[in-house]
Short mmCIF file of C-alpha atoms in Angstrom, two decimals:
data_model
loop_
_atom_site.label_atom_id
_atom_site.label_comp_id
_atom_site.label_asym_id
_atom_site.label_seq_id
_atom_site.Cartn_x
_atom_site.Cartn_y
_atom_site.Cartn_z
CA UNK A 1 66.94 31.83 0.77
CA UNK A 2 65.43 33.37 3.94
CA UNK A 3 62.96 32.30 6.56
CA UNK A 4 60.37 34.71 7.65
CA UNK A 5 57.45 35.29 9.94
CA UNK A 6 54.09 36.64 7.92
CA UNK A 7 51.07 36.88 10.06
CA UNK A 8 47.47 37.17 7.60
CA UNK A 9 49.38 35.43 4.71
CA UNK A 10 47.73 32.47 2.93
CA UNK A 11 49.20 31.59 -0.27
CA UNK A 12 46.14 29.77 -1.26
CA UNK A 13 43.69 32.23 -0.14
CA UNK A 14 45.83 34.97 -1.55
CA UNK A 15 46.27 33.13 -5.36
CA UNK A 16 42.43 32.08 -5.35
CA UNK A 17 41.19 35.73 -4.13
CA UNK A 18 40.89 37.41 -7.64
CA UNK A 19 43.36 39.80 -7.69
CA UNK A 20 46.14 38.11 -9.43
CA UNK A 21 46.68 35.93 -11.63
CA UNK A 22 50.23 34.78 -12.74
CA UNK A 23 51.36 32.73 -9.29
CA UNK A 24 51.61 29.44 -10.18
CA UNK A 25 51.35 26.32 -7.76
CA UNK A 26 54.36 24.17 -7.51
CA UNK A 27 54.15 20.97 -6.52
CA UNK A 28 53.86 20.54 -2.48
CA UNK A 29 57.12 18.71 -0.98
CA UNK A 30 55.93 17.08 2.52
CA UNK A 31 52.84 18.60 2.63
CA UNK A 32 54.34 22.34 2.28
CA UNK A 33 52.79 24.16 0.13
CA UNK A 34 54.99 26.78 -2.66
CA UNK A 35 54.16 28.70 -5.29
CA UNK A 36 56.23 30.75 -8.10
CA UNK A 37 55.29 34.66 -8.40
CA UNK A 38 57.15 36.05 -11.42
CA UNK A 39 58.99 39.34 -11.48
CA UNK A 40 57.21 42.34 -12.33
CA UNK A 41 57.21 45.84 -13.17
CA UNK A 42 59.87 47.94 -15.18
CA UNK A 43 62.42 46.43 -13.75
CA UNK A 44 60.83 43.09 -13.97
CA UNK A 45 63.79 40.96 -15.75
CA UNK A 46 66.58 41.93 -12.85
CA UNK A 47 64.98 39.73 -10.94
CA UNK A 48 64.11 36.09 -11.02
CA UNK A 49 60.51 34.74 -9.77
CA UNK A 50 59.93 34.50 -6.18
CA UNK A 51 59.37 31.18 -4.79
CA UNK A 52 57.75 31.06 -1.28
CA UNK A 53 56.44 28.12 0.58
CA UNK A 54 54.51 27.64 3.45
CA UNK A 55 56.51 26.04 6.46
CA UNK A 56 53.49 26.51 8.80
CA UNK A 57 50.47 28.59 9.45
CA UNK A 58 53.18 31.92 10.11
CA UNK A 59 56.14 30.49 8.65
CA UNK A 60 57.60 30.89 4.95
CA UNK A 61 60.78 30.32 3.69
CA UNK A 62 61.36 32.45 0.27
CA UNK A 63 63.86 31.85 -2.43
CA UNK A 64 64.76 35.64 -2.91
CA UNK A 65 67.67 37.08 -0.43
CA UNK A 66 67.17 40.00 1.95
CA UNK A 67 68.13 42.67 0.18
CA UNK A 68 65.62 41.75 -2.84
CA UNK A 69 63.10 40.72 0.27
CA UNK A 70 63.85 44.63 1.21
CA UNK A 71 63.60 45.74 -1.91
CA UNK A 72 60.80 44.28 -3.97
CA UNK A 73 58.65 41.69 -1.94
CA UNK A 74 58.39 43.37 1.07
CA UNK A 75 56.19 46.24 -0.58
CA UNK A 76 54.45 43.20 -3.18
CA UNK A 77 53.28 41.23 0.20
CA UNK A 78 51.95 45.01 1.97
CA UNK A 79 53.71 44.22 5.30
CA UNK A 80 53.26 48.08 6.47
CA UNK A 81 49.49 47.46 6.44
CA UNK A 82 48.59 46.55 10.13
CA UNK A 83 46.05 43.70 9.17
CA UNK A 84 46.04 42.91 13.33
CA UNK A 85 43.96 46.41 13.10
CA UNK A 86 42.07 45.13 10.73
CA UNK A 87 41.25 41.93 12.59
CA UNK A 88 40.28 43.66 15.81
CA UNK A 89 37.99 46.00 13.92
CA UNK A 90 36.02 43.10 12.34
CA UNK A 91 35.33 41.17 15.56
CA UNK A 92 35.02 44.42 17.84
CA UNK A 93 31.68 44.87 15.04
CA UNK A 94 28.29 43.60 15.17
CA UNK A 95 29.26 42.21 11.63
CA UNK A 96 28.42 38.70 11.61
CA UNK A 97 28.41 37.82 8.02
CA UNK A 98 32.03 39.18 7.75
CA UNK A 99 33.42 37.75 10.87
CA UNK A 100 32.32 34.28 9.04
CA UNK A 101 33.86 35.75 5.69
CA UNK A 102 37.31 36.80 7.68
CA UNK A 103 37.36 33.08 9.19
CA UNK A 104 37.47 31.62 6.00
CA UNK A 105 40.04 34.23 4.05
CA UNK A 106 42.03 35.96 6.84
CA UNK A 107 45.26 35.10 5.14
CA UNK A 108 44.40 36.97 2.34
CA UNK A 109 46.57 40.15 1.95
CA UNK A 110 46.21 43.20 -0.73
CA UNK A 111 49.21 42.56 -2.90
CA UNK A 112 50.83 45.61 -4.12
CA UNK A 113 51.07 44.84 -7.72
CA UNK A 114 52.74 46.77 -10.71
CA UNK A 115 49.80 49.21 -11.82
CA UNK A 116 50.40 48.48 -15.49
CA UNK A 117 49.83 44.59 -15.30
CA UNK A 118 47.16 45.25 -12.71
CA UNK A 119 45.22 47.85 -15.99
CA UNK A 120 45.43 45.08 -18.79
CA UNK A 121 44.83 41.80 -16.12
CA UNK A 122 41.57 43.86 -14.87
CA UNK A 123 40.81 44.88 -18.68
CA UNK A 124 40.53 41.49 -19.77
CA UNK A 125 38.58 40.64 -16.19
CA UNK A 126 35.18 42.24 -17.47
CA UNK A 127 33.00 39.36 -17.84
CA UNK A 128 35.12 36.77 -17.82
CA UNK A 129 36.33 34.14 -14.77
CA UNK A 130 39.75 33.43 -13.25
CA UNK A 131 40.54 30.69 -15.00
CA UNK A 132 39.92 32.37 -18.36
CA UNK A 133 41.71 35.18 -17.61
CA UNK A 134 44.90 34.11 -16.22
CA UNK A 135 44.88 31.97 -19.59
CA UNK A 136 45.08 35.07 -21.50
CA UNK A 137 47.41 36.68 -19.48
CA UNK A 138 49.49 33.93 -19.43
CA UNK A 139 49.46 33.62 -23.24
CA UNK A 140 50.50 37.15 -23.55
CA UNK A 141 53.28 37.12 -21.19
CA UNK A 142 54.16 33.75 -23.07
CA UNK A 143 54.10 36.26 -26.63
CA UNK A 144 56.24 38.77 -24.70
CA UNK A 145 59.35 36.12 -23.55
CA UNK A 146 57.92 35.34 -20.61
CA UNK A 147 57.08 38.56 -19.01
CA UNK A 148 53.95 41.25 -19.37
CA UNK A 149 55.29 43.36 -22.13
CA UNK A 150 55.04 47.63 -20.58
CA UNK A 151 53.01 49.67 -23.52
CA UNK A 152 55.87 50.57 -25.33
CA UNK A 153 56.87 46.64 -25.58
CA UNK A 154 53.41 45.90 -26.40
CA UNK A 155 52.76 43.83 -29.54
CA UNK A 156 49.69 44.55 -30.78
CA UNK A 157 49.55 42.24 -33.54
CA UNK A 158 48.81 39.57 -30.82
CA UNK A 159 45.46 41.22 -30.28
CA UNK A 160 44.14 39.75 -33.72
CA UNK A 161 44.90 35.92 -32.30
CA UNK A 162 41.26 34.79 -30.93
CA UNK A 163 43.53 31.75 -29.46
CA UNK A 164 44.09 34.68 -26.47
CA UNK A 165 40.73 34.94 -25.69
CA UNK A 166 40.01 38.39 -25.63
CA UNK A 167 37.06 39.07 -27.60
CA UNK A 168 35.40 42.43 -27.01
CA UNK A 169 37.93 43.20 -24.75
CA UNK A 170 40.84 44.01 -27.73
CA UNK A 171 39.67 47.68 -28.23
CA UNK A 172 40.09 48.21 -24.45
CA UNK A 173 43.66 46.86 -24.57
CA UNK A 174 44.67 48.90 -27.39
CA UNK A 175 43.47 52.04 -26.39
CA UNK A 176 45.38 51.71 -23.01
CA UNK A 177 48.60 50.60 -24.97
CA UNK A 178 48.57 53.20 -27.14
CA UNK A 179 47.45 55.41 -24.46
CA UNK A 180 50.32 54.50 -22.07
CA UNK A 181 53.02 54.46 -24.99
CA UNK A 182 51.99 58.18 -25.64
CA UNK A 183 51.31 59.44 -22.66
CA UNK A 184 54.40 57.64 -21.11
CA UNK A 185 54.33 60.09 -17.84
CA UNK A 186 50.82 58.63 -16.97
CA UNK A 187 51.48 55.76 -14.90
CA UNK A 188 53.48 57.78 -12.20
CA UNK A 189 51.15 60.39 -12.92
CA UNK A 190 47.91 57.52 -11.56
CA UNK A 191 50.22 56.70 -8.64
CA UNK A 192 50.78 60.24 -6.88
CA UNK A 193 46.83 61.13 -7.32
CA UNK A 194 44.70 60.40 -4.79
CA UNK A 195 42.12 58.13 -4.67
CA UNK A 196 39.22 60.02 -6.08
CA UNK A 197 41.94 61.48 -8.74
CA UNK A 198 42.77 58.61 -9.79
CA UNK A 199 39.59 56.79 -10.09
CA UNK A 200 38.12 59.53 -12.62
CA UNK A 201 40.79 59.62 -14.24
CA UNK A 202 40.44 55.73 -15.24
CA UNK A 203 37.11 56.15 -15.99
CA UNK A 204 38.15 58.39 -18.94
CA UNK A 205 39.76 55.28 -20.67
CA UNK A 206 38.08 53.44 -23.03
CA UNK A 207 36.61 49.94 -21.50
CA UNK A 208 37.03 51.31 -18.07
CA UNK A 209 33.90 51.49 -15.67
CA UNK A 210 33.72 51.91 -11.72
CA UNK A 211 34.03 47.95 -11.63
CA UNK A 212 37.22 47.89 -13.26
CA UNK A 213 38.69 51.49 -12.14
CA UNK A 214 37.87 50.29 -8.23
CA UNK A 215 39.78 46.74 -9.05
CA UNK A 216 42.71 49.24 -10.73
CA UNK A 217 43.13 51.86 -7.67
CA UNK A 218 42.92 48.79 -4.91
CA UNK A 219 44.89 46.47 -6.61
CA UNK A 220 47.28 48.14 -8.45
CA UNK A 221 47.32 51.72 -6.59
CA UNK A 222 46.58 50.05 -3.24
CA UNK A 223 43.72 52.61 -2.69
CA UNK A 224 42.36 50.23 0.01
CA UNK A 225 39.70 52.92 0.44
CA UNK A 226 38.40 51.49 -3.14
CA UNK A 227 35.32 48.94 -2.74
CA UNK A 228 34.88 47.25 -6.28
CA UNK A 229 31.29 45.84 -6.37
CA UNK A 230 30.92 43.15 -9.48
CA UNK A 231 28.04 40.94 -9.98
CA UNK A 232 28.83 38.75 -7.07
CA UNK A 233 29.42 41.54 -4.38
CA UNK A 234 26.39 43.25 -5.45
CA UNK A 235 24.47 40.14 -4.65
CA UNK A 236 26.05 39.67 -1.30
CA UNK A 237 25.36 43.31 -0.37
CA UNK A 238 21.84 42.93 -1.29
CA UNK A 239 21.22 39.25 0.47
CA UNK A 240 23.58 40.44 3.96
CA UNK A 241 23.47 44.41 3.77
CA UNK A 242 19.84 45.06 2.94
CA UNK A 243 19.90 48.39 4.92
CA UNK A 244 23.02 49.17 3.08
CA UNK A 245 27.03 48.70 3.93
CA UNK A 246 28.54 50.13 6.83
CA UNK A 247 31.09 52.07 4.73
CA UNK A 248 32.00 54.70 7.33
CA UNK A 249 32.65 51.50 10.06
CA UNK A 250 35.47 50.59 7.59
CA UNK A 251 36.29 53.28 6.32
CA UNK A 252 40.35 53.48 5.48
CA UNK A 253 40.30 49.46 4.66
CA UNK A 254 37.16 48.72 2.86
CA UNK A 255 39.06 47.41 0.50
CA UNK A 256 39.88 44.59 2.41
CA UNK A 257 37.01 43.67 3.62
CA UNK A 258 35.79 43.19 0.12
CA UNK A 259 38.21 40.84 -0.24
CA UNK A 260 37.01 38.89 2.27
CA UNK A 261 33.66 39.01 1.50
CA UNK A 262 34.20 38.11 -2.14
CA UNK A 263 36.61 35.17 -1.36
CA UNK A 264 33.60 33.98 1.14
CA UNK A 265 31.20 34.39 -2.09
CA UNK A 266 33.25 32.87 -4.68
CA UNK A 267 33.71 29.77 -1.87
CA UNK A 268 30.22 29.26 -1.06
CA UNK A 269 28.51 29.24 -4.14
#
C-alpha cells in the first residue's frame, strides 16, 4: 500500500469520462471513495488489480507497492503530462464555455491505456452508450478468465453469442483479431508512428472511421494532439464554436480539452 499526492485526478470524473470502461466502484468506507482497475496489457496477469481510493481532494492511497506504482500505474495515470499547463492555458483564454467545462471535469486525466483493449473497447463504442459497452466488454473479459484476451487469445466463437451485445459490430472485431494475430508486429508498429501515421493507418481497418481512429490514437496511443468529434461534440462545437474551434490555441493538448468538453456535455444533457 502507498499514499500519494495526484493533483487533476478524479476517480469519478475519470471512470464516467468515456474512455474506459472496466474500473469498477467499490463500495465507499467513511465517505472515501475506491475503485478496482484491473491489470492490463501483455503482461496483464503478473499483476493484480489496482485499488485506489480517494483520501481527499489530492490524496490517494493505492493498493499496489512502489515499484509496481513505478512500473505500471505511474505511466496508466499520465503523471509526466503537466495538466497545471494545461490549467493555466484554459483560464489565461477568452474560452468561457471551457473554463465552465474544466470546473466541472478538471480531475479528469488521459489514462494511458493498453492500445489493444483501447481498439476492441472503441470498436464496440460506435453507436452504442457506456453502459452498454462496458457490458460487453465485461462479458468478454468474463469469456477470457477474467482478463481482455490479446488477438492471438481471442475466441472468436464468442462473437456468435448475441447475449454480448455486439451486433453489427462482430465483423469489426474479427477483422482486427485476425488482423492483429497475423500481423503480430502491428501493435508496436501503431505505437512508434506518429500521430498522423498512425491515424491512417487505423482508418485502413475494417469498422474504423476518424471517430473511432481519433478515440484509438488519444486513448490508447496518447496522441493528445487527437480531437475525436462524435455526435455529441459535434453538437457542442456547433452550439459554442460557431466560428469554428480554436485548434491552434490548444494545439499539443486538444485532446484534453475534449475531454472536458464532452464530460461537460454528457453532464448537462
Amino acid at each position: 500500500m502507498i499514499n500519494l499526492t495526484i493533483r487533476h485526478l478524479d476517480l469519478k470524473q475519470t471512470a464516467e469520462s468515456g474512455q474506459c470502461f472496466r474500473w469498477k466502484r467499490l463500495n465507499d468506507v467513511d465517505g472515501h471513495m475506491t475503485y478496482s482497475i484491473p491489470s492490463f496489457g501483455p503482461k496483464q496477469r503478473e499483476f493484480k488489480a489496482l485499488t485506489i481510493t480517494s483520501l481527499s481532494e489530492d490524496e490517494f492511497i493505492l493498493s499496489c507497492d512502489q515499484r509496481e506504482w513505478n512500473t505500471y500505474w505511474y505511466t496508466y495515470f499520465d503523471m509526466d503530462t503537466d495538466y497545471d499547463r494545461v490549467e493555466k492555458k484554459i483560464y489565461d483564454s477568452d474560452d468561457r464555455h471551457i473554463k465552465d467545462a474544466f470546473a466541472l471535469g478538471s480531475g479528469i486525466r488521459i489514462l494511458k491505456q493498453d492500445l489493444w483493449e483501447i481498439i476492441i473497447t472503441f470498436l464496440i463504442s460506435q453507436n452504442n452508450n457506456i453502459t452498454r459497452i462496458t457490458r460487453s466488454v465485461e462479458e468478454i473479459c468474463n469469456r477470457h478468465g477474467g482478463y481482455m484476451p490479446r488477438p492471438e487469445e481471442f475466441d472468436l466463437s464468442i462473437l456468435d453469442d448475441k447475449s454480448i451485445g455486439l451486433g453489427y459490430r462482430v465483423p469489426y472485431i474479427e477483422y482486427a483479431v485476425k488482423r492483429f494475430t497475423s500481423e503480430y508486429e502491428l501493435l508496436t508498429e501503431l505505437t512508434q508512428m506518429s500521430y498522423e501515421e498512425s491515424y491512417e493507418t487505423l482508418l485502413s481497418f475494417t469498422g474504423i472511421g476518424p471517430k473511432v481512429a481519433n478515440c484509438i490514437c488519444l486513448f490508447g496511443l496518447h496522441h493528445i494532439e487527437a480531437f475525436p468529434i462524435d455526435t455529441h461534440v459535434k453538437q457542442l462545437l456547433t452550439k459554442y464554436y460557431p466560428q469554428g474551434f480554436p485548434y491552434k490555441y490548444y494545439e499539443g493538448v486538444a485532446g484534453i480539452i475534449q475531454q472536458y468538453l464532452f464530460y461537460y456535455e454528457l453532464h448537462n444533457r
